[in-house]
C-alpha cells in the first residue's frame, strides 16, 4: 500500500475531526454519528482508523484522570 498523499491525509484528518466533534456533541452516542463514522472509515486507511480510535479512548481516559484523579478499584489488592 502506498502512503496517502497530502490531500488524502487532509481528507482523513478532516473526516476524523468531524466524527469526533459529533461524538463530543452527542455524548459519545455513535448511533447519531454513523454517517460521519462511515465517511471517516472510507477516507482513512484501516490502520489509521484503529489508531485514531485508540487515541480517542486514551485522550478521554487521560482527561478523566486529570479531572477526577486516580481511584483504584475497590477489589484491588484484596484476594
Tab-separated table of N, CA and C in Angstrom:
chain	number	residue	atom	x	y	z
A	1	UNK	N	0.844	-1.184	0.000
A	1	UNK	CA	0.000	0.000	0.000
A	1	UNK	C	0.884	1.241	0.000
A	2	UNK	N	0.607	2.142	-0.898
A	2	UNK	CA	1.364	3.388	-0.974
A	2	UNK	C	0.908	4.336	0.129
A	3	UNK	N	1.807	5.197	0.526
A	3	UNK	CA	1.471	6.186	1.552
A	3	UNK	C	0.429	7.161	0.998
A	4	UNK	N	-0.498	7.602	1.840
A	4	UNK	CA	-1.507	8.560	1.376
A	4	UNK	C	-0.873	9.883	0.957
A	5	UNK	N	-1.459	10.506	-0.041
A	5	UNK	CA	-0.986	11.821	-0.479
A	5	UNK	C	-1.387	12.873	0.547
A	6	UNK	N	-0.873	14.076	0.390
A	6	UNK	CA	-1.211	15.151	1.310
A	6	UNK	C	-2.719	15.417	1.304
A	7	UNK	N	-3.334	15.378	0.140
A	7	UNK	CA	-4.772	15.610	0.044
A	7	UNK	C	-5.554	14.509	0.751
A	8	UNK	N	-5.100	13.266	0.592
A	8	UNK	CA	-5.769	12.139	1.251
A	8	UNK	C	-5.618	12.225	2.770
A	9	UNK	N	-4.446	12.638	3.232
A	9	UNK	CA	-4.244	12.801	4.677
A	9	UNK	C	-5.150	13.889	5.231
A	10	UNK	N	-5.221	15.015	4.529
A	10	UNK	CA	-6.082	16.115	4.984
A	10	UNK	C	-7.547	15.685	5.009
A	11	UNK	N	-7.979	14.932	4.010
A	11	UNK	CA	-9.358	14.450	3.970
A	11	UNK	C	-9.613	13.498	5.134
A	12	UNK	N	-8.642	12.644	5.433
A	12	UNK	CA	-8.770	11.705	6.548
A	12	UNK	C	-8.884	12.464	7.865
A	13	UNK	N	-7.963	13.377	8.097
A	13	UNK	CA	-7.972	14.125	9.356
A	13	UNK	C	-9.244	14.954	9.501
A	14	UNK	N	-9.716	15.524	8.400
A	14	UNK	CA	-10.952	16.301	8.451
A	14	UNK	C	-12.145	15.426	8.804
A	15	UNK	N	-12.209	14.234	8.188
A	15	UNK	CA	-13.301	13.300	8.494
A	15	UNK	C	-13.230	12.849	9.950
A	16	UNK	N	-12.013	12.592	10.441
A	16	UNK	CA	-11.829	12.200	11.848
A	16	UNK	C	-12.304	13.318	12.780
A	17	UNK	N	-11.902	14.540	12.472
A	17	UNK	CA	-12.270	15.665	13.326
A	17	UNK	C	-13.782	15.882	13.345
A	18	UNK	N	-14.442	15.761	12.192
A	18	UNK	CA	-15.900	15.908	12.141
A	18	UNK	C	-16.582	14.815	12.953
A	19	UNK	N	-16.089	13.590	12.833
A	19	UNK	CA	-16.665	12.480	13.579
A	19	UNK	C	-16.482	12.683	15.082
A	20	UNK	N	-15.280	13.071	15.493
A	20	UNK	CA	-15.024	13.295	16.921
A	20	UNK	C	-15.873	14.444	17.461
A	21	UNK	N	-16.056	15.505	16.682
A	21	UNK	CA	-16.906	16.621	17.121
A	21	UNK	C	-18.340	16.148	17.309
A	22	UNK	N	-18.812	15.303	16.407
A	22	UNK	CA	-20.161	14.760	16.526
A	22	UNK	C	-20.277	13.938	17.808
A	23	UNK	N	-19.295	13.071	18.068
A	23	UNK	CA	-19.327	12.275	19.293
A	23	UNK	C	-19.315	13.166	20.530
A	24	UNK	N	-18.503	14.219	20.510
A	24	UNK	CA	-18.439	15.133	21.650
A	24	UNK	C	-19.780	15.826	21.883
A	25	UNK	N	-20.437	16.230	20.814
A	25	UNK	CA	-21.696	16.959	20.964
A	25	UNK	C	-22.878	16.052	21.291
A	26	UNK	N	-22.735	14.741	21.038
A	26	UNK	CA	-23.819	13.799	21.335
A	26	UNK	C	-23.472	12.842	22.463
A	27	UNK	N	-22.513	13.209	23.282
A	27	UNK	CA	-22.165	12.375	24.432
A	27	UNK	C	-21.699	10.988	24.052
A	28	UNK	N	-20.884	10.889	22.998
A	28	UNK	CA	-20.334	9.619	22.524
A	28	UNK	C	-21.395	8.632	22.048
A	29	UNK	N	-22.572	9.134	21.641
A	29	UNK	CA	-23.612	8.271	21.077
A	29	UNK	C	-23.283	8.028	19.604
A	30	UNK	N	-22.616	6.907	19.329
A	30	UNK	CA	-22.134	6.615	17.980
A	30	UNK	C	-23.268	6.465	16.970
A	31	UNK	N	-24.460	6.078	17.430
A	31	UNK	CA	-25.583	5.887	16.504
A	31	UNK	C	-25.953	7.196	15.808
A	32	UNK	N	-25.808	8.320	16.497
A	32	UNK	CA	-26.158	9.613	15.909
A	32	UNK	C	-25.081	10.117	14.954
A	33	UNK	N	-23.931	9.471	14.951
A	33	UNK	CA	-22.811	9.913	14.123
A	33	UNK	C	-22.409	8.858	13.094
A	34	UNK	N	-23.300	7.927	12.803
A	34	UNK	CA	-22.974	6.800	11.932
A	34	UNK	C	-22.525	7.255	10.542
A	35	UNK	N	-23.178	8.264	9.986
A	35	UNK	CA	-22.819	8.743	8.650
A	35	UNK	C	-21.387	9.290	8.647
A	36	UNK	N	-21.039	10.042	9.680
A	36	UNK	CA	-19.690	10.588	9.773
A	36	UNK	C	-18.661	9.486	10.029
A	37	UNK	N	-19.050	8.456	10.763
A	37	UNK	CA	-18.151	7.324	11.000
A	37	UNK	C	-17.825	6.625	9.690
A	38	UNK	N	-18.840	6.420	8.868
A	38	UNK	CA	-18.610	5.773	7.567
A	38	UNK	C	-17.699	6.631	6.687
A	39	UNK	N	-17.891	7.956	6.719
A	39	UNK	CA	-17.031	8.849	5.939
A	39	UNK	C	-15.591	8.775	6.453
A	40	UNK	N	-15.437	8.749	7.769
A	40	UNK	CA	-14.119	8.619	8.391
A	40	UNK	C	-13.450	7.326	7.952
A	41	UNK	N	-14.178	6.216	8.003
A	41	UNK	CA	-13.612	4.923	7.617
A	41	UNK	C	-13.296	4.851	6.124
A	42	UNK	N	-14.074	5.539	5.298
A	42	UNK	CA	-13.834	5.471	3.854
A	42	UNK	C	-12.671	6.369	3.428
A	43	UNK	N	-12.370	7.398	4.202
A	43	UNK	CA	-11.307	8.341	3.818
A	43	UNK	C	-9.954	8.026	4.443
A	44	UNK	N	-9.931	7.115	5.411
A	44	UNK	CA	-8.681	6.815	6.114
A	44	UNK	C	-8.303	5.347	5.934
A	45	UNK	N	-6.992	5.077	5.886
A	45	UNK	CA	-6.565	3.674	5.892
A	45	UNK	C	-7.048	2.986	7.174
A	46	UNK	N	-7.325	1.701	7.073
A	46	UNK	CA	-7.877	0.948	8.205
A	46	UNK	C	-6.985	1.057	9.443
A	47	UNK	N	-5.660	0.970	9.262
A	47	UNK	CA	-4.748	1.068	10.405
A	47	UNK	C	-4.864	2.431	11.081
A	48	UNK	N	-5.088	3.475	10.299
A	48	UNK	CA	-5.230	4.808	10.868
A	48	UNK	C	-6.507	4.893	11.687
A	49	UNK	N	-7.590	4.298	11.186
A	49	UNK	CA	-8.861	4.312	11.914
A	49	UNK	C	-8.667	3.631	13.266
A	50	UNK	N	-8.003	2.481	13.280
A	50	UNK	CA	-7.748	1.778	14.537
A	50	UNK	C	-6.906	2.641	15.476
A	51	UNK	N	-5.877	3.284	14.927
A	51	UNK	CA	-5.013	4.141	15.727
A	51	UNK	C	-5.802	5.310	16.314
A	52	UNK	N	-6.597	5.971	15.481
A	52	UNK	CA	-7.356	7.130	15.950
A	52	UNK	C	-8.407	6.734	16.984
A	53	UNK	N	-9.028	5.567	16.822
A	53	UNK	CA	-9.990	5.089	17.826
A	53	UNK	C	-9.300	4.888	19.177
A	54	UNK	N	-8.123	4.251	19.144
A	54	UNK	CA	-7.372	4.045	20.387
A	54	UNK	C	-6.921	5.376	20.971
A	55	UNK	N	-6.522	6.288	20.105
A	55	UNK	CA	-6.064	7.609	20.559
A	55	UNK	C	-7.197	8.359	21.257
A	56	UNK	N	-8.392	8.307	20.688
A	56	UNK	CA	-9.527	8.991	21.309
A	56	UNK	C	-9.821	8.394	22.689
A	57	UNK	N	-9.822	7.068	22.778
A	57	UNK	CA	-10.047	6.422	24.076
A	57	UNK	C	-8.987	6.848	25.082
A	58	UNK	N	-7.715	6.888	24.656
A	58	UNK	CA	-6.643	7.295	25.555
A	58	UNK	C	-6.819	8.741	26.003
A	59	UNK	N	-7.156	9.634	25.068
A	59	UNK	CA	-7.313	11.048	25.423
A	59	UNK	C	-8.475	11.260	26.393
A	60	UNK	N	-9.561	10.511	26.201
A	60	UNK	CA	-10.689	10.602	27.150
A	60	UNK	C	-10.271	10.102	28.521
A	61	UNK	N	-9.523	8.996	28.578
A	61	UNK	CA	-9.043	8.431	29.840
A	61	UNK	C	-8.092	9.414	30.531
A	62	UNK	N	-7.194	10.005	29.754
A	62	UNK	CA	-6.232	10.970	30.303
A	62	UNK	C	-6.966	12.178	30.889
A	63	UNK	N	-7.958	12.674	30.172
A	63	UNK	CA	-8.719	13.822	30.658
A	63	UNK	C	-9.451	13.477	31.947
A	64	UNK	N	-10.009	12.269	32.010
A	64	UNK	CA	-10.707	11.827	33.215
A	64	UNK	C	-9.745	11.753	34.398
A	65	UNK	N	-8.559	11.222	34.161
A	65	UNK	CA	-7.564	11.159	35.234
A	65	UNK	C	-7.170	12.552	35.710
A	66	UNK	N	-7.019	13.470	34.770
A	66	UNK	CA	-6.617	14.829	35.129
A	66	UNK	C	-7.702	15.556	35.918
A	67	UNK	N	-8.958	15.288	35.606
A	67	UNK	CA	-10.044	15.999	36.284
A	67	UNK	C	-10.503	15.307	37.565
A	68	UNK	N	-10.536	13.977	37.555
A	68	UNK	CA	-11.063	13.235	38.699
A	68	UNK	C	-9.990	12.584	39.557
A	69	UNK	N	-8.793	12.448	39.008
A	69	UNK	CA	-7.733	11.759	39.733
A	69	UNK	C	-7.885	10.256	39.593
A	70	UNK	N	-6.902	9.541	40.113
A	70	UNK	CA	-6.915	8.081	40.030
A	70	UNK	C	-7.613	7.503	41.242
A	71	UNK	N	-8.552	6.610	40.995
A	71	UNK	CA	-9.269	5.914	42.066
A	71	UNK	C	-9.152	4.425	41.806
A	72	UNK	N	-8.307	3.729	42.592
A	72	UNK	CA	-8.164	2.278	42.351
A	72	UNK	C	-9.467	1.550	42.613
A	73	UNK	N	-9.678	0.453	41.913
A	73	UNK	CA	-10.901	-0.336	42.148
A	73	UNK	C	-10.951	-0.832	43.578
A	74	UNK	N	-12.149	-1.017	44.093
A	74	UNK	CA	-12.343	-1.479	45.474
A	74	UNK	C	-11.666	-2.820	45.726
A	75	UNK	N	-11.712	-3.714	44.745
A	75	UNK	CA	-11.194	-5.079	44.934
A	75	UNK	C	-9.682	-5.169	44.707
A	76	UNK	N	-9.038	-4.073	44.359
A	76	UNK	CA	-7.597	-4.119	44.073
A	76	UNK	C	-6.817	-4.536	45.314
A	77	UNK	N	-6.011	-5.543	45.169
A	77	UNK	CA	-5.164	-5.990	46.254
A	77	UNK	C	-5.844	-6.874	47.269
A	78	UNK	N	-7.124	-7.125	47.122
A	78	UNK	CA	-7.862	-7.993	48.062
A	78	UNK	C	-8.104	-9.335	47.393
A	79	UNK	N	-7.551	-10.362	47.965
A	79	UNK	CA	-7.727	-11.702	47.377
A	79	UNK	C	-8.554	-12.558	48.281
